[in-house]
Short mmCIF file of C-alpha atoms in Angstrom, two decimals:
data_model
loop_
_atom_site.label_atom_id
_atom_site.label_comp_id
_atom_site.label_asym_id
_atom_site.label_seq_id
_atom_site.Cartn_x
_atom_site.Cartn_y
_atom_site.Cartn_z
CA UNK J 19 -17.73 49.11 34.90
CA UNK J 20 -18.22 51.53 31.67
CA UNK J 21 -15.45 52.48 29.23
CA UNK J 22 -15.51 55.09 26.68
CA UNK J 23 -15.20 52.35 24.26
CA UNK J 24 -17.68 49.89 25.55
CA UNK J 25 -21.25 51.12 26.46
CA UNK J 26 -21.98 48.22 29.05
CA UNK J 27 -21.94 48.34 32.42
CA UNK J 28 -20.50 45.52 33.50
CA UNK J 29 -20.66 45.96 37.17
CA UNK J 30 -24.63 46.37 37.17
CA UNK J 31 -26.35 43.52 38.91
CA UNK J 32 -30.08 42.91 39.33
CA UNK J 33 -29.85 44.13 43.27
CA UNK J 34 -29.23 47.52 42.06
CA UNK J 35 -32.81 47.76 40.97
CA UNK J 36 -33.71 47.56 44.48
CA UNK J 37 -31.48 49.58 45.99
CA UNK J 38 -33.49 52.51 47.77
CA UNK J 39 -36.88 50.89 46.51
CA UNK J 40 -39.93 51.98 47.43
CA UNK J 41 -41.50 49.75 50.09
CA UNK J 42 -43.62 46.77 48.98
CA UNK J 43 -41.83 46.45 45.18
CA UNK J 44 -41.91 43.15 44.20
CA UNK J 45 -38.65 41.71 43.28
CA UNK J 46 -38.49 40.12 39.74
CA UNK J 47 -34.98 41.57 39.13
CA UNK J 48 -32.91 39.05 41.79
CA UNK J 49 -33.14 35.41 40.72
CA UNK J 50 -32.90 34.14 44.16
CA UNK J 51 -35.76 31.76 45.29
CA UNK J 52 -38.43 33.34 47.29
CA UNK J 53 -38.97 32.40 51.10
CA UNK J 54 -35.14 31.24 51.56
CA UNK J 55 -33.07 30.35 53.30
CA UNK J 56 -35.57 27.96 54.86
CA UNK J 57 -35.54 27.40 58.68
CA UNK J 58 -33.67 24.44 58.93
CA UNK J 59 -31.01 25.95 56.91
CA UNK J 60 -30.99 28.95 59.30
CA UNK J 61 -30.57 26.87 62.26
CA UNK J 62 -27.68 25.48 60.66
CA UNK J 63 -26.04 28.72 60.03
CA UNK J 64 -26.96 30.03 63.50
CA UNK J 65 -25.66 27.03 65.43
CA UNK J 66 -22.10 27.78 63.81
CA UNK J 67 -22.19 31.19 65.73
CA UNK J 68 -20.61 29.47 68.59
CA UNK J 69 -17.52 28.71 66.52
CA UNK J 70 -16.63 32.26 65.84
CA UNK J 71 -13.85 32.41 68.09
CA UNK J 72 -12.08 29.86 65.99
CA UNK J 73 -10.54 30.36 62.51
CA UNK J 74 -12.23 28.60 59.87
CA UNK J 75 -11.68 25.12 58.85
CA UNK J 76 -12.73 24.52 55.56
CA UNK J 77 -12.08 20.74 55.42
CA UNK J 78 -15.18 19.18 56.12
CA UNK J 79 -17.47 21.28 53.76
CA UNK J 80 -14.98 20.43 51.29
CA UNK J 81 -15.20 16.92 51.75
CA UNK J 82 -18.90 17.30 51.71
CA UNK J 83 -18.81 19.18 48.04
CA UNK J 84 -16.54 16.19 47.16
CA UNK J 85 -18.83 13.51 47.93
CA UNK J 86 -21.93 15.36 46.63
CA UNK J 87 -20.48 15.41 43.24
CA UNK J 88 -18.65 11.90 43.50
CA UNK J 89 -15.14 13.81 43.10
CA UNK J 90 -11.69 13.67 44.96
CA UNK J 91 -11.35 16.40 47.56
CA UNK J 92 -8.36 17.90 45.66
CA UNK J 93 -10.59 19.04 42.85
CA UNK J 94 -12.70 21.29 45.06
CA UNK J 95 -12.28 24.76 46.10
CA UNK J 96 -14.24 26.59 48.45
CA UNK J 97 -14.69 30.43 47.69
CA UNK J 98 -16.67 33.59 48.83
CA UNK J 99 -19.41 33.14 46.01
CA UNK J 100 -18.91 32.28 42.53
CA UNK J 101 -17.92 35.63 42.16
CA UNK J 102 -14.71 35.31 44.04
CA UNK J 103 -13.82 32.48 41.51
CA UNK J 104 -14.14 34.86 38.74
CA UNK J 105 -11.57 36.97 40.32
CA UNK J 106 -9.46 34.11 41.07
CA UNK J 107 -9.36 32.86 37.57
CA UNK J 108 -8.32 36.56 36.48
CA UNK J 109 -5.63 36.84 38.73
CA UNK J 110 -4.10 33.48 39.08
CA UNK J 111 -0.88 32.32 37.84
CA UNK J 112 -2.58 30.14 34.90
CA UNK J 113 -0.86 31.62 31.93
CA UNK J 114 -3.95 32.85 30.21
CA UNK J 115 -3.35 35.33 27.20
CA UNK J 116 -6.36 35.35 25.05
CA UNK J 117 -9.56 34.77 27.45
CA UNK J 118 -13.11 34.85 25.63
CA UNK J 119 -16.32 35.42 27.16
CA UNK J 120 -19.50 34.24 25.47
CA UNK J 121 -22.02 36.91 25.63
CA UNK J 122 -25.03 37.72 26.61
CA UNK J 123 -23.95 36.02 30.13
CA UNK J 124 -23.57 37.01 33.54
CA UNK J 125 -20.85 40.12 33.11
CA UNK J 126 -19.12 39.66 36.39
CA UNK J 127 -16.17 37.20 34.50
CA UNK J 128 -15.29 40.00 31.96
CA UNK J 129 -15.37 42.53 34.71
CA UNK J 130 -12.94 40.47 36.85
CA UNK J 131 -10.55 39.92 33.96
CA UNK J 132 -10.50 43.26 32.57
CA UNK J 133 -9.49 44.24 36.13
CA UNK J 134 -6.91 42.16 35.99
CA UNK J 135 -5.47 43.57 32.96
CA UNK J 136 -6.56 40.97 30.58
CA UNK J 137 -7.82 42.12 26.63
CA UNK J 138 -11.18 40.11 26.83
CA UNK J 139 -12.67 38.86 23.19
CA UNK J 140 -16.30 38.50 22.85
CA UNK J 141 -18.49 35.75 21.13
CA UNK J 142 -21.95 37.30 20.93
CA UNK J 143 -24.57 34.53 20.46
CA UNK J 144 -27.92 35.99 18.56
CA UNK J 145 -31.33 35.82 19.23
CA UNK J 146 -31.97 34.09 15.60
CA UNK J 147 -29.84 31.34 16.82
CA UNK J 148 -32.13 30.88 19.94
CA UNK J 149 -28.81 32.36 21.97
CA UNK J 150 -27.31 28.90 21.86
CA UNK J 151 -23.69 28.27 21.50
CA UNK J 152 -21.67 26.77 18.36
CA UNK J 153 -18.59 25.55 19.60
CA UNK J 154 -17.01 26.05 15.89
CA UNK J 155 -17.64 30.11 16.52
CA UNK J 156 -14.97 30.02 19.38
CA UNK J 157 -11.66 31.05 18.11
CA UNK J 158 -9.24 28.13 17.99
CA UNK J 159 -6.33 30.43 19.81
CA UNK J 160 -8.82 31.32 23.05
CA UNK J 161 -6.91 29.79 26.11
CA UNK J 162 -9.53 30.17 28.49
CA UNK J 163 -13.57 30.35 27.52
CA UNK J 164 -16.24 31.46 29.82
CA UNK J 165 -19.89 30.34 29.25
CA UNK J 166 -22.92 30.12 31.62
CA UNK J 167 -24.91 26.90 31.93
CA UNK J 168 -27.88 27.53 32.17
CA UNK J 169 -27.35 31.24 30.72
CA UNK J 170 -27.80 34.27 32.71
CA UNK J 171 -29.71 36.22 31.41
CA UNK J 172 -31.12 34.39 28.40
CA UNK J 173 -31.80 31.18 30.51
CA UNK J 174 -30.98 29.08 27.87
CA UNK J 175 -29.51 25.60 28.83
CA UNK J 176 -26.53 24.69 26.30
CA UNK J 177 -25.74 20.72 25.71
CA UNK J 178 -23.11 19.47 27.71
CA UNK J 179 -21.65 18.30 24.20
CA UNK J 180 -21.69 21.78 22.94
CA UNK J 181 -19.43 22.50 26.13
CA UNK J 182 -17.10 19.55 26.45
CA UNK J 183 -16.57 20.31 22.47
CA UNK J 184 -14.55 23.74 23.66
CA UNK J 185 -11.92 21.33 25.28
CA UNK J 186 -8.54 21.71 23.79
CA UNK J 187 -5.13 21.26 25.01
CA UNK J 188 -4.14 24.33 26.72
CA UNK J 189 -7.40 25.75 27.09
CA UNK J 190 -9.57 26.24 30.11
CA UNK J 191 -13.11 25.75 29.71
CA UNK J 192 -14.85 28.10 32.37
CA UNK J 193 -18.79 26.90 32.88
CA UNK J 194 -20.86 29.10 35.23
CA UNK J 195 -23.25 26.51 36.81
CA UNK J 196 -24.56 28.83 39.02
CA UNK J 197 -28.20 28.35 38.08
CA UNK J 198 -27.89 24.62 37.54
CA UNK J 199 -29.54 23.39 40.46
CA UNK J 200 -32.96 25.26 39.38
CA UNK J 201 -33.06 22.81 36.19
CA UNK J 202 -34.43 19.37 37.09
CA UNK J 203 -32.32 16.63 37.39
CA UNK J 204 -29.38 19.09 36.80
CA UNK J 205 -29.32 18.02 33.10
CA UNK J 206 -26.38 18.98 31.44
CA UNK J 207 -24.23 19.56 34.42
CA UNK J 208 -20.59 18.94 33.82
CA UNK J 209 -19.84 19.11 38.12
CA UNK J 210 -19.22 15.64 38.26
CA UNK J 211 -17.14 14.92 35.20
CA UNK J 212 -13.32 14.60 35.31
CA UNK J 213 -12.77 13.32 31.75
CA UNK J 214 -12.39 16.83 30.25
CA UNK J 215 -9.18 18.40 30.13
CA UNK J 216 -9.43 21.90 31.32
CA UNK J 217 -12.62 21.91 32.24
CA UNK J 218 -13.84 24.53 35.43
CA UNK J 219 -16.98 24.39 36.88
CA UNK J 220 -18.49 27.01 39.03
CA UNK J 221 -21.36 26.53 41.46
CA UNK J 222 -23.37 28.97 43.51
CA UNK J 223 -25.57 28.15 46.81
CA UNK J 224 -27.16 31.82 46.48
CA UNK J 225 -29.87 31.35 44.31
CA UNK J 226 -31.52 28.22 45.58
CA UNK J 227 -30.98 28.91 49.12
CA UNK J 228 -31.05 32.49 49.27
CA UNK J 229 -27.32 33.02 50.69
CA UNK J 230 -26.30 36.26 48.66
CA UNK J 231 -25.52 37.78 52.01
CA UNK J 232 -23.39 34.99 53.14
CA UNK J 233 -21.16 34.41 49.79
CA UNK J 234 -21.38 30.76 49.66
CA UNK J 235 -19.92 28.90 46.24
CA UNK J 236 -17.36 26.56 45.12
CA UNK J 237 -15.32 25.49 41.86
CA UNK J 238 -14.49 22.05 40.56
CA UNK J 239 -11.52 21.46 38.52
CA UNK J 240 -8.34 19.65 38.08
CA UNK J 241 -5.94 19.31 41.06
CA UNK J 242 -3.38 21.68 39.41
CA UNK J 243 -5.66 24.33 38.81
CA UNK J 244 -7.22 24.36 42.19
CA UNK J 245 -3.77 24.40 43.63
CA UNK J 246 -3.00 27.54 41.51
CA UNK J 247 -6.34 29.50 42.29
CA UNK J 248 -5.97 28.60 46.25
CA UNK J 249 -2.49 29.97 46.00
CA UNK J 250 -4.01 33.45 44.90
CA UNK J 251 -6.83 33.34 47.77
CA UNK J 252 -6.24 34.88 51.17
CA UNK J 253 -6.19 32.76 54.35
CA UNK J 254 -9.51 31.68 55.47
CA UNK J 255 -11.59 33.17 52.56
CA UNK J 256 -14.87 31.17 53.47
CA UNK J 257 -16.54 32.42 56.82
CA UNK J 258 -17.49 29.78 59.60
CA UNK J 259 -21.25 30.12 58.92
CA UNK J 260 -20.64 30.05 55.07
CA UNK J 261 -18.98 26.49 55.64
CA UNK J 262 -22.09 25.62 57.99
CA UNK J 263 -24.21 26.36 55.30
CA UNK J 264 -22.15 24.61 52.25
CA UNK J 265 -22.04 21.52 54.40
CA UNK J 266 -26.01 21.56 54.89
CA UNK J 267 -26.67 21.99 51.48
CA UNK J 268 -24.71 19.20 50.67
CA UNK J 269 -26.92 16.91 52.76
CA UNK J 270 -29.37 14.34 50.89
CA UNK J 271 -32.50 16.09 52.34
CA UNK J 272 -31.20 19.30 51.16
CA UNK J 273 -30.59 17.97 47.62
CA UNK J 274 -34.16 16.55 47.69
CA UNK J 275 -35.39 19.94 48.30
CA UNK J 276 -33.59 21.58 45.72
CA UNK J 277 -34.75 19.24 43.05
CA UNK J 278 -38.18 19.87 44.35
CA UNK J 279 -37.67 23.81 44.39
CA UNK J 280 -36.25 23.17 40.53
CA UNK J 281 -39.19 21.27 39.24
CA UNK J 282 -41.93 23.66 41.21
CA UNK J 283 -39.88 26.17 39.22
CA UNK J 284 -40.24 24.56 35.88
CA UNK J 285 -44.10 24.33 36.49
CA UNK J 286 -44.45 28.16 37.70
CA UNK J 287 -41.99 28.97 34.26
CA UNK J 288 -44.16 27.34 31.81
CA UNK J 289 -46.91 29.43 33.41
CA UNK J 290 -45.19 32.49 33.16
CA UNK J 291 -44.22 31.88 29.47
CA UNK J 292 -47.76 30.71 28.64
CA UNK J 293 -48.86 34.20 29.95
CA UNK J 294 -46.31 36.11 28.12
CA UNK J 295 -47.15 34.46 24.75
CA UNK J 296 -50.55 36.38 24.96
CA UNK J 297 -48.99 39.38 24.20
CA UNK J 298 -48.33 39.90 20.49
CA UNK J 299 -45.85 43.36 21.63
CA UNK J 300 -43.73 40.74 23.61
CA UNK J 301 -40.92 38.38 22.21
CA UNK J 302 -39.38 35.77 24.62
CA UNK J 303 -36.60 33.45 24.68
CA UNK J 304 -38.78 30.22 24.88
CA UNK J 305 -36.22 27.85 25.29
CA UNK J 306 -36.06 29.11 29.08
CA UNK J 307 -34.69 26.40 31.39
CA UNK J 308 -33.74 28.49 34.56
CA UNK J 309 -35.17 30.37 37.17
CA UNK J 310 -36.08 33.57 34.90
CA UNK J 311 -36.67 34.44 31.41
CA UNK J 312 -35.59 37.05 28.99
CA UNK J 313 -38.11 39.10 27.30
CA UNK J 314 -38.10 41.87 24.49
CA UNK J 315 -40.48 44.70 23.95
CA UNK J 316 -40.23 47.90 22.01
CA UNK J 317 -39.57 50.85 24.02
CA UNK J 318 -38.27 48.42 26.73
CA UNK J 319 -36.76 51.47 29.34
CA UNK J 320 -40.34 52.87 29.09
CA UNK J 321 -42.04 49.65 29.87
CA UNK J 322 -39.70 48.95 32.86
CA UNK J 323 -40.12 51.99 34.32
CA UNK J 324 -44.10 51.63 33.98
CA UNK J 325 -43.75 48.22 35.63
CA UNK J 326 -41.70 49.83 38.71
CA UNK J 327 -44.36 52.40 39.07
CA UNK J 328 -46.95 49.46 39.22
CA UNK J 329 -44.74 48.07 42.13
CA UNK J 330 -42.44 45.63 40.15
CA UNK J 331 -38.73 45.82 39.78
CA UNK J 332 -37.33 43.98 36.37
CA UNK J 333 -33.59 43.54 35.21
CA UNK J 334 -32.65 46.15 32.59
CA UNK J 335 -30.94 44.06 29.84
CA UNK J 336 -28.58 46.53 28.07
CA UNK J 337 -25.91 45.92 30.63
CA UNK J 338 -25.34 42.70 28.75
CA UNK J 339 -23.22 42.70 25.75
CA UNK J 340 -25.10 41.56 22.99
CA UNK J 341 -28.62 42.92 24.07
CA UNK J 342 -30.17 46.20 24.30
CA UNK J 343 -32.51 48.43 26.44
CA UNK J 344 -35.55 46.66 24.63
CA UNK J 345 -34.63 43.43 26.61
CA UNK J 346 -36.02 42.57 30.44
CA UNK J 347 -35.14 39.80 32.36
CA UNK J 348 -37.71 38.69 34.65
CA UNK J 349 -37.38 36.15 37.52
CA UNK J 350 -40.20 33.16 37.93
CA UNK J 351 -41.86 33.64 40.77
CA UNK J 352 -45.27 31.88 42.07
CA UNK J 353 -48.39 31.97 40.18
CA UNK J 354 -50.22 34.59 42.15
CA UNK J 355 -47.01 36.76 41.57
CA UNK J 356 -47.11 36.17 37.92
CA UNK J 357 -50.56 36.85 37.52
CA UNK J 358 -50.48 40.23 39.25
CA UNK J 359 -47.24 41.01 37.32
CA UNK J 360 -48.98 39.88 33.81
CA UNK J 361 -51.99 42.46 34.64
CA UNK J 362 -49.31 45.35 35.31
CA UNK J 363 -47.28 44.41 32.05
CA UNK J 364 -50.63 44.68 29.97
CA UNK J 365 -51.28 48.08 31.72
CA UNK J 366 -47.57 49.09 31.01
CA UNK J 367 -47.53 48.10 27.27
CA UNK J 368 -50.76 50.06 26.85
CA UNK J 369 -49.56 53.28 28.87
CA UNK J 370 -46.39 53.31 27.01
CA UNK J 371 -48.24 52.48 23.57
CA UNK J 372 -45.92 49.16 22.38
#
């Protein structure tokens, strides 16, 4: 969504890089773990199809989420992906008057707020500060603050203390933790905290488990906030297969698998960062902690186009407020894929003349 006074297309997402793509294009634009969902999860989802004649009953899935985070069930709201939660926050009767979004980050929260008629302020984090959040930079009158952790697209993991410092009477602090399960031990998560007033944590099962097409997520907040958001939901917002997937991903074995995947991702990310460090033409946000990295190159649009010609789809950066066309987001993949990408990047930089 672009307006005459705002050049950023807030509705552009990584999947757009793959639409109508040529066969064989390697996807480094979408941050979904490869080879997912795993067979055991597909089986759990398939088993739920025998129950499609009945209306969805989310009680067991809600209880599973609550148990996984050690929370009472009245602090849990199941949603059709984290994106639905952003719409609910924008439209529910929460009394929000001065929302602020910390950028660069996932643009759907701001888009949802604007669509609901809110005037949205922006706090732009700077490269020279490592794209790190300074709580003191958030205006005191902001009554809803949205921040990603780890942040898409910078991959920066903010200290939990920096986010809890935002808490104020009468303020909602919305933390998008869609990529937190890609961080070993989920360091800096706030999902299990009940001592931070106004805290709202969003989680997604899309990235680690490859469920983008199923729309699976949930929100954790104070009970009165959950009730207000639930009142804004349609009836039966989460499908029976999505509820089955939610329950499956809360199992102890699934959590162990997710942790193992996060640790493998950290190793593969280190390999990607080491390879990128060999290029004088490339600047990288070195503090990356998620399943993607953000890099800067001169003539970024041309480099990205050349990479596409060489078989790699990457995510453009100029749709994120605070960034521009010379920024590119790259998903972390296995070592063989990364090595092929690094060779293609070397060719692209040479051809473009960076």
